[in-house]
Coordinates of C-alpha atoms in Angstrom, one line a residue:
Chain A
M213 CA 194.4 71.9 16.2
A214 CA 192.5 70.3 19.3
L215 CA 192.9 67.1 19.8
N216 CA 191.5 65.0 22.5
I217 CA 193.5 62.3 23.9
V218 CA 192.5 59.4 26.6
V219 CA 195.1 57.6 27.6
C220 CA 194.7 54.2 29.2
V221 CA 196.7 53.5 32.7
K222 CA 196.9 50.5 35.2
N223 CA 197.6 50.2 39.0
T224 CA 199.8 47.3 39.0
P225 CA 202.3 45.7 41.5
S226 CA 205.4 47.8 42.0
S227 CA 207.4 44.7 42.6
L228 CA 207.2 41.5 40.3
S229 CA 208.5 39.3 43.2
V230 CA 204.8 37.9 43.8
E231 CA 204.1 35.7 46.4
L232 CA 201.7 33.2 46.0
D233 CA 198.6 31.8 48.1
P234 CA 197.6 28.3 48.6
S235 CA 195.1 28.3 45.9
G236 CA 197.6 29.7 43.4
Q237 CA 196.5 33.5 43.6
P238 CA 198.9 36.5 43.8
K239 CA 198.6 37.7 47.4
T240 CA 197.4 41.2 47.7
A241 CA 198.2 41.9 51.2
G242 CA 200.8 44.6 51.9
V243 CA 201.7 44.9 48.1
L244 CA 202.8 48.6 46.6
Y245 CA 201.2 49.5 43.6
A246 CA 201.9 52.1 41.4
I247 CA 201.4 53.0 37.5
N248 CA 202.0 50.3 35.2
P249 CA 205.6 51.4 34.2
F250 CA 204.9 51.0 30.5
D251 CA 202.2 53.3 31.0
E252 CA 204.2 56.4 32.0
Y253 CA 205.2 56.1 27.8
A254 CA 201.6 56.4 26.9
V255 CA 201.1 59.6 29.3
E256 CA 204.2 61.6 28.5
E257 CA 203.4 60.8 24.4
A258 CA 199.8 62.5 25.1
V259 CA 201.3 65.0 26.6
R260 CA 203.8 65.9 24.9
I261 CA 200.6 65.9 22.1
K262 CA 198.8 68.3 24.2
E263 CA 201.8 70.4 24.4
K264 CA 202.3 70.9 20.5
N265 CA 198.5 71.4 20.1
A266 CA 197.1 74.4 21.6
G267 CA 193.3 73.5 23.2
S268 CA 194.0 69.7 23.4
T269 CA 192.9 67.9 26.4
V270 CA 194.3 64.4 27.9
T271 CA 192.1 62.4 30.3
A272 CA 193.5 59.4 31.9
L273 CA 191.2 56.3 31.9
A274 CA 191.5 53.6 34.6
L275 CA 189.8 50.4 35.4
G276 CA 189.9 49.0 38.9
P277 CA 189.1 49.5 42.7
D278 CA 188.2 52.9 44.2
A279 CA 191.9 52.8 45.5
D280 CA 192.8 53.0 42.1
Q281 CA 192.7 56.4 42.1
T282 CA 195.8 57.2 42.8
V283 CA 196.9 55.7 39.4
L284 CA 195.0 58.8 38.0
R285 CA 197.2 61.1 40.5
E286 CA 200.1 59.8 39.2
A287 CA 198.7 60.6 35.8
V288 CA 197.6 63.8 36.4
S289 CA 201.0 64.7 38.4
R290 CA 202.2 63.8 34.8
G291 CA 200.5 66.3 32.6
C292 CA 196.8 64.7 32.3
D293 CA 193.9 67.2 32.5
A294 CA 191.5 64.8 34.2
G295 CA 190.9 61.3 35.2
V296 CA 188.1 58.9 35.0
L297 CA 188.0 55.8 37.2
V298 CA 185.4 53.0 36.1
T299 CA 184.9 50.9 39.1
G300 CA 182.6 48.5 41.0
T301 CA 182.5 44.8 41.7
E302 CA 180.9 44.2 38.2
V303 CA 183.7 45.5 35.9
T304 CA 186.6 44.6 38.1
G305 CA 188.3 40.5 37.5
G306 CA 188.0 40.0 33.8
D307 CA 189.6 38.8 31.4
T308 CA 191.1 41.4 28.7
L309 CA 188.1 40.4 26.5
A310 CA 185.7 42.0 29.4
T311 CA 188.4 44.6 30.5
S312 CA 188.6 45.8 27.1
R313 CA 184.8 45.9 26.6
V314 CA 184.1 48.4 29.6
L315 CA 187.1 50.7 28.8
A316 CA 185.7 50.8 25.0
A317 CA 182.7 51.6 26.9
A318 CA 183.8 54.2 29.1
I319 CA 185.7 56.0 25.9
R320 CA 182.4 55.7 23.8
K321 CA 180.9 57.6 26.6
L322 CA 183.3 60.4 26.9
A323 CA 183.5 60.6 23.2
A324 CA 179.8 61.5 23.1
A325 CA 180.4 64.5 25.3
Q326 CA 183.6 65.4 23.1
P327 CA 185.4 64.0 20.5
V328 CA 188.1 61.6 20.9
H329 CA 190.7 61.5 18.8
L330 CA 193.4 59.0 19.7
V331 CA 193.3 56.5 22.6
L332 CA 197.3 55.5 23.7
F333 CA 197.9 52.4 25.8
G334 CA 201.1 51.4 27.3
K335 CA 202.8 47.9 25.3
S336 CA 201.5 45.8 27.8
T337 CA 200.7 45.9 32.0
N338 CA 203.8 44.7 34.2
D339 CA 201.7 41.9 36.2
S340 CA 199.3 39.8 33.4
G341 CA 201.8 41.0 30.6
A342 CA 199.2 40.4 27.9
G343 CA 199.6 43.2 25.9
S344 CA 196.1 43.0 24.0
V345 CA 194.2 45.4 25.7
G346 CA 194.9 48.2 23.0
G347 CA 194.1 45.9 20.5
Q348 CA 190.7 44.7 21.7
V349 CA 189.7 48.2 23.0
A350 CA 189.9 48.9 19.3
A351 CA 188.1 46.4 18.2
W352 CA 185.3 46.9 20.7
L353 CA 185.3 50.5 18.8
D354 CA 185.7 49.4 15.5
W355 CA 188.4 52.0 15.2
P356 CA 191.6 50.9 13.9
G357 CA 194.2 49.8 16.4
V358 CA 198.1 50.2 15.9
L359 CA 200.0 48.1 18.4
S360 CA 204.3 48.8 18.9
V361 CA 204.3 52.5 18.0
K362 CA 207.8 53.9 18.4
K363 CA 207.2 57.4 16.6
I364 CA 203.9 59.2 16.1
E365 CA 205.5 61.9 13.3
S366 CA 202.3 63.8 13.1
I367 CA 199.1 63.8 13.7
D368 CA 195.9 66.2 13.0
E369 CA 192.3 66.0 13.8
Q370 CA 191.7 63.4 11.0
A371 CA 194.9 61.1 10.7
A372 CA 198.2 60.1 12.1
L373 CA 201.6 59.1 10.3
L374 CA 202.8 56.2 13.1
W375 CA 206.0 54.3 13.1
R376 CA 205.2 50.5 13.9
M377 CA 208.3 48.4 15.1
M378 CA 208.1 45.1 13.4
E379 CA 210.7 42.3 14.2
D380 CA 212.5 43.0 10.6
G381 CA 212.2 46.7 10.3
I382 CA 209.7 49.6 10.8
D383 CA 206.8 50.0 8.9
K384 CA 205.2 53.8 8.5
V385 CA 201.4 53.5 9.0
K386 CA 199.1 56.1 8.1
V387 CA 195.9 56.0 10.3
G388 CA 192.8 57.7 10.1
L389 CA 191.5 58.9 13.4
P390 CA 189.9 58.4 16.1
A391 CA 192.3 55.3 16.6
A392 CA 193.9 53.3 19.6
V393 CA 197.6 53.0 19.7
C394 CA 199.8 51.1 21.5
T395 CA 203.1 52.3 22.4
V396 CA 206.6 51.1 22.9
K397 CA 209.3 52.2 25.5
E398 CA 211.3 53.8 22.6
I399 CA 208.7 56.4 21.8
N400 CA 210.2 59.0 24.4
E401 CA 211.8 59.2 28.1
P402 CA 209.0 59.5 30.1
R403 CA 209.2 63.3 32.3
I404 CA 209.2 62.9 36.4
P405 CA 206.0 64.8 37.8
S406 CA 206.8 68.6 38.4
L407 CA 205.8 70.1 41.3
K408 CA 203.2 72.1 39.6
G409 CA 201.7 68.3 38.6
K410 CA 201.8 67.3 42.1
M411 CA 199.6 69.9 43.5
A412 CA 197.2 69.7 40.4
A413 CA 197.0 65.6 41.2
K414 CA 196.7 66.3 45.1
K415 CA 193.4 68.6 44.6
A416 CA 191.9 66.4 41.4
V417 CA 188.5 64.7 41.6
F418 CA 188.1 62.1 39.7
T419 CA 185.0 60.9 37.8
K420 CA 183.4 57.6 38.6
W421 CA 181.6 55.5 36.4
T422 CA 180.0 52.0 37.0
A423 CA 178.7 49.3 35.0
S424 CA 175.4 51.1 34.5
D425 CA 176.8 54.3 34.1
L426 CA 178.1 52.4 30.9
G427 CA 174.9 51.0 30.2
L428 CA 176.8 47.2 30.7
K429 CA 174.9 44.6 31.5
P430 CA 176.3 42.0 34.2
E431 CA 177.2 39.7 31.9
D432 CA 178.9 42.5 29.4
A433 CA 181.4 42.4 32.1
G434 CA 184.1 41.2 34.6
A435 CA 184.3 37.8 35.2
P436 CA 180.7 36.6 33.8
G437 CA 182.3 38.7 30.4
S438 CA 185.2 37.1 30.1
G439 CA 186.6 34.2 27.9
A440 CA 189.0 33.2 29.6
R441 CA 190.4 33.3 33.7
V442 CA 193.9 32.2 35.2
A443 CA 193.0 29.3 37.2
R444 CA 196.1 29.8 39.2
Y445 CA 199.5 30.8 39.2
T446 CA 202.9 28.4 39.7
A447 CA 206.2 29.4 40.3
P448 CA 208.6 28.2 37.6
A449 CA 211.2 25.7 38.6
K450 CA 214.6 27.6 39.4
R451 CA 217.3 26.9 37.3
G452 CA 220.5 25.5 39.4
T453 CA 223.8 26.7 38.6
G454 CA 225.5 24.8 35.8
L455 CA 228.9 24.1 35.0
R456 CA 231.4 26.8 36.3
I457 CA 234.5 27.4 34.1
A458 CA 237.5 28.6 36.4
G459 CA 241.0 28.1 37.5
G460 CA 242.7 28.0 33.9
S461 CA 244.1 30.8 32.0
A462 CA 241.9 33.0 30.0
A463 CA 242.8 31.4 27.0
Q464 CA 242.6 27.5 28.4
N465 CA 238.9 28.8 30.1
A466 CA 238.1 30.2 26.5
A467 CA 239.1 26.7 24.9
Q468 CA 237.5 25.0 27.5
L469 CA 233.9 27.0 26.9
V470 CA 234.1 26.2 23.0
D471 CA 234.9 22.5 23.6
T472 CA 231.9 22.3 26.0
L473 CA 229.8 24.0 23.6
I474 CA 230.4 21.6 20.7
E475 CA 230.3 19.0 23.1
R476 CA 226.8 19.9 24.0
K477 CA 225.9 20.8 20.4
L478 CA 225.3 24.3 20.8
I479 CA 227.6 25.5 18.2
Chain B
M1153 CA 177.7 23.8 13.7
N1154 CA 179.7 23.1 17.0
P1155 CA 183.2 25.1 16.7
Q1156 CA 185.6 22.1 15.7
G1157 CA 189.4 22.0 14.7
I1158 CA 192.4 24.4 14.9
L1159 CA 193.1 26.8 12.7
V1160 CA 196.7 28.0 12.4
V1161 CA 197.3 31.9 10.5
A1162 CA 200.1 31.9 8.6
L1163 CA 201.1 35.2 8.4
N1164 CA 204.3 36.1 5.8
Q1165 CA 206.5 38.2 6.5
R1166 CA 207.1 40.7 3.8
G1167 CA 206.0 38.0 1.1
Q1168 CA 208.0 35.4 2.5
A1169 CA 206.9 32.2 4.9
S1170 CA 207.8 33.1 8.2
P1171 CA 209.5 30.0 10.3
A1172 CA 206.6 31.0 13.2
T1173 CA 204.3 29.5 11.2
W1174 CA 205.9 25.8 10.9
E1175 CA 206.0 25.9 14.5
L1176 CA 202.3 26.7 14.5
L1177 CA 201.9 23.9 12.4
G1178 CA 203.6 21.7 14.7
A1179 CA 201.7 22.9 17.6
G1180 CA 198.3 22.8 15.9
R1181 CA 199.1 19.2 13.9
A1182 CA 199.6 17.9 18.1
L1183 CA 196.9 19.3 19.3
A1184 CA 194.3 17.9 16.7
D1185 CA 195.9 14.6 16.7
A1186 CA 195.1 14.8 20.3
A1187 CA 191.4 16.2 19.7
K1188 CA 191.2 13.8 16.7
Q1189 CA 190.3 17.2 14.9
P1190 CA 190.8 18.8 11.5
L1191 CA 193.9 21.1 11.4
F1192 CA 193.3 24.1 9.0
A1193 CA 195.0 27.0 8.3
V1194 CA 194.4 30.1 6.7
L1195 CA 197.1 32.3 4.6
P1196 CA 196.3 36.0 4.1
G1197 CA 198.3 37.7 1.2
G1198 CA 200.0 34.4 0.0
T1199 CA 200.1 31.9 -2.7
A1200 CA 198.4 28.7 -3.8
E1201 CA 202.2 27.3 -3.7
Q1202 CA 202.5 28.7 -0.2
A1203 CA 199.7 26.9 0.9
R1204 CA 200.5 23.6 -0.9
E1205 CA 203.6 24.2 1.5
L1206 CA 200.8 24.6 4.6
V1207 CA 199.7 21.3 3.7
E1208 CA 202.9 19.7 3.3
R1209 CA 204.0 20.8 6.7
G1210 CA 200.8 19.7 8.3
A1211 CA 197.0 21.0 7.1
D1212 CA 194.6 19.3 6.2
R1213 CA 192.6 22.2 4.5
V1214 CA 194.2 25.5 3.9
L1215 CA 192.1 28.4 2.7
W1216 CA 194.7 30.7 0.9
T1217 CA 194.2 34.3 -1.0
A1218 CA 196.9 36.7 -3.1
H1219 CA 194.5 39.6 -2.6
P1220 CA 196.8 42.8 -3.0
S1221 CA 195.1 44.3 0.2
L1222 CA 197.1 41.9 2.2
K1223 CA 200.5 42.4 0.9
E1224 CA 201.6 44.3 4.0
F1225 CA 200.2 43.5 7.4
N1226 CA 197.3 45.2 8.4
D1227 CA 195.1 44.3 11.3
E1228 CA 191.9 45.2 9.7
M1229 CA 192.1 43.8 6.4
H1230 CA 193.8 40.4 7.5
T1231 CA 191.1 40.0 10.5
Q1232 CA 188.4 40.4 7.2
A1233 CA 190.5 37.6 5.7
V1234 CA 190.4 35.2 8.7
C1235 CA 187.1 35.9 9.8
A1236 CA 186.0 34.8 6.6
A1237 CA 188.2 31.9 6.8
A1238 CA 186.7 31.1 10.3
Q1239 CA 183.4 31.4 9.2
Q1240 CA 183.7 28.7 6.5
L1241 CA 186.0 26.3 8.8
S1242 CA 184.1 27.1 11.9
P1243 CA 187.5 26.2 14.0
A1244 CA 187.6 25.9 17.7
R1245 CA 191.3 27.0 18.4
I1246 CA 192.8 29.6 16.6
L1247 CA 196.8 29.9 16.6
L1248 CA 198.6 33.2 15.6
P1249 CA 202.3 33.8 16.0
G1250 CA 203.7 36.1 18.6
S1251 CA 205.0 38.5 16.7
V1252 CA 203.4 42.3 16.5
A1253 CA 201.2 41.4 13.8
G1254 CA 200.2 38.1 15.0
R1255 CA 198.9 40.0 18.5
S1256 CA 197.8 42.7 17.0
L1257 CA 195.2 40.2 14.7
A1258 CA 194.5 38.3 17.5
C1259 CA 193.1 41.4 19.7
R1260 CA 190.8 42.0 16.8
L1261 CA 189.9 38.3 16.4
A1262 CA 189.3 38.0 19.8
V1263 CA 186.5 40.3 19.7
K1264 CA 184.7 39.5 16.6
L1265 CA 184.6 36.0 17.7
Q1266 CA 183.6 36.5 21.3
A1267 CA 186.7 34.5 22.2
G1268 CA 189.0 34.2 25.1
L1269 CA 192.1 35.2 24.5
A1270 CA 195.9 34.1 25.8
T1271 CA 199.4 35.8 24.4
D1272 CA 202.4 34.1 24.4
V1273 CA 201.2 30.9 24.7
S1274 CA 204.4 28.4 26.0
E1275 CA 202.4 25.2 26.4
F1276 CA 199.3 23.2 25.8
S1277 CA 198.2 20.9 28.4
P1278 CA 195.3 18.2 27.3
S1279 CA 192.5 19.4 29.2
G1280 CA 192.6 22.6 27.1
M1281 CA 194.3 24.9 29.6
V1282 CA 197.3 26.7 27.9
K1283 CA 200.1 28.2 30.3
R1284 CA 201.7 31.5 29.6
G1285 CA 204.5 33.6 31.8
A1286 CA 203.0 36.5 33.8
F1287 CA 204.9 38.6 36.4
G1288 CA 207.1 39.2 33.9
G1289 CA 208.3 35.7 33.7
N1290 CA 208.2 35.1 37.5
L1291 CA 204.9 33.2 37.6
T1292 CA 203.6 30.8 34.9
A1293 CA 199.6 31.5 34.6
E1294 CA 197.2 28.4 33.9
V1295 CA 194.9 29.7 31.9
E1296 CA 191.1 28.3 31.5
F1297 CA 189.1 29.2 28.5
K1298 CA 185.1 29.0 28.7
S1299 CA 184.0 30.6 25.5
P1300 CA 183.4 28.3 23.1
I1301 CA 186.1 29.6 20.5
Q1302 CA 189.5 30.5 21.8
V1303 CA 192.3 32.7 20.1
M1304 CA 195.8 32.4 21.3
T1305 CA 199.0 33.9 20.2
V1306 CA 202.1 31.2 20.0
Q1307 CA 205.6 32.0 21.9
A1308 CA 208.3 31.9 19.0
M1309 CA 210.4 28.7 19.6
A1310 CA 208.5 27.4 22.1
F1311 CA 207.5 24.6 19.8
P1312 CA 208.9 22.4 17.0
P1313 CA 208.4 23.3 13.4
A1314 CA 206.9 21.0 11.5
A1315 CA 208.6 19.0 8.9
R1316 CA 207.7 19.4 5.2
Q1317 CA 206.4 15.8 4.1
A1318 CA 206.2 15.6 0.2
G1319 CA 203.0 14.7 -1.5
R1320 CA 201.4 15.0 1.7
A1321 CA 197.4 14.6 0.9
G1322 CA 195.3 17.9 2.0
E1323 CA 193.0 20.5 0.2
A1324 CA 194.4 23.7 -0.4
A1325 CA 191.7 26.5 -2.3
E1326 CA 191.1 29.8 -2.7
L1327 CA 189.0 31.8 -0.1
A1328 CA 186.6 34.3 -1.7
F1329 CA 187.4 37.6 -0.1
A1330 CA 186.1 40.9 -1.0
P1331 CA 187.1 43.3 1.9
A1332 CA 185.7 46.3 3.0
A1333 CA 188.2 49.3 3.2
A1334 CA 190.5 49.9 5.7
R1335 CA 191.5 53.2 7.5
T1336 CA 195.1 51.7 8.2
E1337 CA 197.4 52.1 5.5
V1338 CA 201.4 50.9 5.2
I1339 CA 202.9 53.2 3.0
S1340 CA 206.4 52.5 3.8
F1341 CA 208.9 49.6 5.2
S1342 CA 212.8 50.2 5.9
A1343 CA 214.0 46.9 6.8
E1344 CA 216.7 46.6 9.6
E1345 CA 220.2 46.6 8.4
A1346 CA 221.1 43.7 6.3
G1347 CA 222.0 40.3 7.8
E1348 CA 220.9 41.3 11.3
I1349 CA 219.4 38.1 12.7
D1350 CA 215.5 38.7 14.4
L1351 CA 216.0 38.1 17.8
G1352 CA 212.8 36.4 18.1
G1353 CA 213.3 33.4 15.9
A1354 CA 216.8 33.3 16.5
E1355 CA 218.4 29.6 17.5
R1356 CA 221.4 31.8 19.4
I1357 CA 221.6 34.8 20.7
V1358 CA 224.7 36.6 22.2
S1359 CA 223.8 40.0 24.4
G1360 CA 225.9 42.4 25.9
G1361 CA 224.6 44.6 29.3
R1362 CA 226.4 47.2 31.4
G1363 CA 229.6 45.5 32.3
V1364 CA 230.5 45.7 28.5
G1365 CA 231.3 49.3 29.3
G1366 CA 230.0 51.6 26.0
P1367 CA 229.6 51.0 22.5
D1368 CA 233.1 49.9 21.7
G1369 CA 232.7 47.0 24.0
F1370 CA 229.4 46.1 21.7
K1371 CA 231.8 45.5 19.1
A1372 CA 233.3 42.4 21.0
V1373 CA 229.7 41.2 21.7
R1374 CA 229.0 41.8 17.9
D1375 CA 232.1 39.2 17.0
L1376 CA 231.0 36.9 19.2
A1377 CA 227.8 37.2 17.7
H1378 CA 228.9 36.8 14.4
A1379 CA 231.4 33.8 15.0
L1380 CA 228.5 31.9 16.5
G1381 CA 226.1 32.8 14.0
A1382 CA 224.1 34.3 16.7
A1383 CA 221.6 37.7 16.7
V1384 CA 222.7 40.3 19.1
G1385 CA 220.7 41.1 22.0
A1386 CA 221.4 44.1 25.2
S1387 CA 220.1 44.5 28.4
R1388 CA 217.8 47.5 29.6
A1389 CA 221.1 49.2 31.1
A1390 CA 223.3 49.0 27.6
V1391 CA 220.1 50.5 25.6
D1392 CA 219.3 52.9 28.1
S1393 CA 222.9 54.1 27.9
G1394 CA 222.4 54.4 24.5
W1395 CA 225.0 51.7 23.2
I1396 CA 222.8 49.7 21.1
P1397 CA 219.1 50.5 19.7
Y1398 CA 215.8 49.5 21.7
R1399 CA 215.3 46.7 19.2
H1400 CA 217.8 45.1 20.8
Q1401 CA 216.3 44.8 24.3
V1402 CA 215.7 41.4 25.6
G1403 CA 213.4 41.8 28.9
L1404 CA 210.3 42.9 30.3
T1405 CA 210.4 46.1 28.8
G1406 CA 211.9 44.5 25.3
R1407 CA 211.6 41.0 23.6
T1408 CA 211.2 37.8 25.0
V1409 CA 213.3 35.1 23.3
R1410 CA 214.0 31.6 23.8
P1411 CA 216.8 30.4 21.9
K1412 CA 218.6 27.1 22.1
L1413 CA 221.7 29.2 23.4
Y1414 CA 221.5 32.8 25.2
V1415 CA 225.3 33.8 26.0
A1416 CA 225.0 36.7 28.6
C1417 CA 228.2 39.3 28.3
G1418 CA 228.3 41.7 31.5
I1419 CA 224.9 41.0 32.2
S1420 CA 224.3 40.7 36.0
G1421 CA 221.0 39.3 35.5
Q1422 CA 218.2 41.6 37.0
I1423 CA 214.6 40.1 37.4
Q1424 CA 213.9 42.4 34.5
H1425 CA 216.4 40.8 32.2
L1426 CA 215.5 37.5 33.5
A1427 CA 212.0 37.5 32.2
G1428 CA 212.6 38.1 28.7
M1429 CA 215.2 35.0 28.8
S1430 CA 215.2 32.9 30.9
N1431 CA 213.3 30.3 28.9
A1432 CA 216.4 29.9 27.0
A1433 CA 217.6 26.2 27.0
N1434 CA 221.4 27.0 27.7
I1435 CA 222.7 30.1 29.3
V1436 CA 226.4 31.0 29.2
A1437 CA 227.2 33.6 31.7
I1438 CA 230.5 35.7 31.5
N1439 CA 230.5 38.0 33.9
T1440 CA 233.8 39.6 36.6
D1441 CA 231.0 39.0 39.6
P1442 CA 230.8 35.2 39.9
E1443 CA 227.9 35.6 42.6
C1444 CA 225.9 37.8 40.7
P1445 CA 222.1 36.2 40.0
M1446 CA 223.5 35.8 36.3
M1447 CA 226.0 33.6 36.9
Q1448 CA 224.5 31.4 39.4
Q1449 CA 221.5 30.6 37.0
A1450 CA 223.4 29.8 33.9
T1451 CA 224.0 26.7 32.3
I1452 CA 227.6 27.7 31.7
S1453 CA 229.2 30.3 33.9
V1454 CA 232.6 31.9 33.0
A1455 CA 234.3 34.4 35.8
A1456 CA 236.1 36.6 33.3
D1457 CA 236.7 40.3 32.0
I1458 CA 234.7 40.2 28.7
F1459 CA 237.1 42.4 27.0
E1460 CA 240.0 40.0 27.6
F1461 CA 238.0 37.1 27.1
I1462 CA 235.2 37.1 24.5
P1463 CA 238.5 37.6 21.6
L1464 CA 239.9 34.5 23.1
V1465 CA 236.8 32.4 22.5
V1466 CA 235.9 34.3 18.9
A1467 CA 240.0 33.1 18.3
E1468 CA 239.2 29.6 19.7
I1469 CA 236.0 29.4 17.7
K1470 CA 237.6 30.4 14.2
K1471 CA 240.3 28.3 15.0
R1472 CA 237.7 25.5 15.0
K1473 CA 236.4 26.2 12.1
G1474 CA 239.6 26.3 10.0
V1475 CA 239.0 29.9 10.0
P1476 CA 242.8 31.9 9.8
V1477 CA 243.1 33.9 12.6
A1478 CA 244.9 37.5 12.5
A1479 CA 247.1 38.4 14.5

């Protein structure tokens, strides 16, 4: 059973220690970028499904500037077959509403060429951390969307059986395909890129689409297509060092800790 | 009609009201009062009696439906119900819980209503701007909306719960709901171990990290959690070592928590872990290394060996509670 899978990946800062410019926007000069760490789980899951189902394909899909082809190379080095970059000033700089609309349009275009059964996402990105693009892509496509998936128990061309991690336990969810699925860490352990994968990544040539290739009007994407924007970022106040309990015996320190917790009405 | 008013989406968990709903009503009531607008609530998969409680906790008008398709969380069905309510009520702002269900639903609603979306909101400002954490909590993003309708999920424990005022005036009516079939079906649910407290809504959390040394070390962490009536958390190092399941993980890759008290045992405080818990009101750090980041930021820090120290703390707590301590 051949399944065609799309996995969405984002090029994000490798370090979360971000400096701000005077207007409250993150400085980008000198920042190293790599595949969003949560997307590694989605890529791995897609490649595992492909390996179990002969004739399947995995296409990595990214949205960003031309330089973000590097994230597609990383995806190919981990086993994806092909990559598509949606790029251009019209599509970048949007909020999750606009970004998900663009990704949905790209998935629709891919699905017009060959059926797409499943679109996989990481749980969120490590930069904005919204964790909503996967669910919003599902909504734009009018497909089912399942978040927080820790296991794909079974999948065929029609349906998948998923384990959804809820706060109080596990929902087993049967979902008709095509669908969008957002993974969580527990779903697998991502492999490191193989030598063969790295070679393939080096040689890979990626499809590039702009807003007009996707039939999107300027007001559909980027900032004009957004419903929200980050006006600025601020650094939260640093927590100071508090009370240090030291000096007594372990038993005395334990008693002092419990006294303090009771005094401060914490227990 | 111009969108006006605040709509709280009250999501039941396995048929029971969730404390997160009371927090949404608390936050929603304050917003509604500030804007001199009504506070609405929609209760998909609930009862008339539960709807009445939403009124008593601050909602002016509640639409509820007990439709059987809404018994378990299904983003497609729940979206249809909330959209039906939104159509009748025409709210400007829709508040949902910051849970898996709340976020799933928010994603679909935002697209259906062409609304700007902010997830995990922890603060509202009078101007309509909201604040949320970004870059793993290293930064606070101030989000401005430009869409007429705005959808947001609200971080658990960020707002005080609305108190119940018996007999409070307000209207609760049944929502007319004739849903189209969904392609998603919840076929079974398996609960976590009985007695386990969920991290997201926990007032107190005791977490273990690399310093607990192994699964046996977690026994001490669990003992302390039990003595404090706390949920059990863990750092990535502890989860990746297989000492405790992933669902306990706090941090960038795991859960974000805001308890009143967070006790970090043998957790050095890497940035990824701090991302998930630095908004705790009080942090107690127990670690052998007094210079590690967690000890530097803790409200109370104790330089100690956790294997020796935790049992002493547990015994001390039992003593204060008057529980006989086993020799």
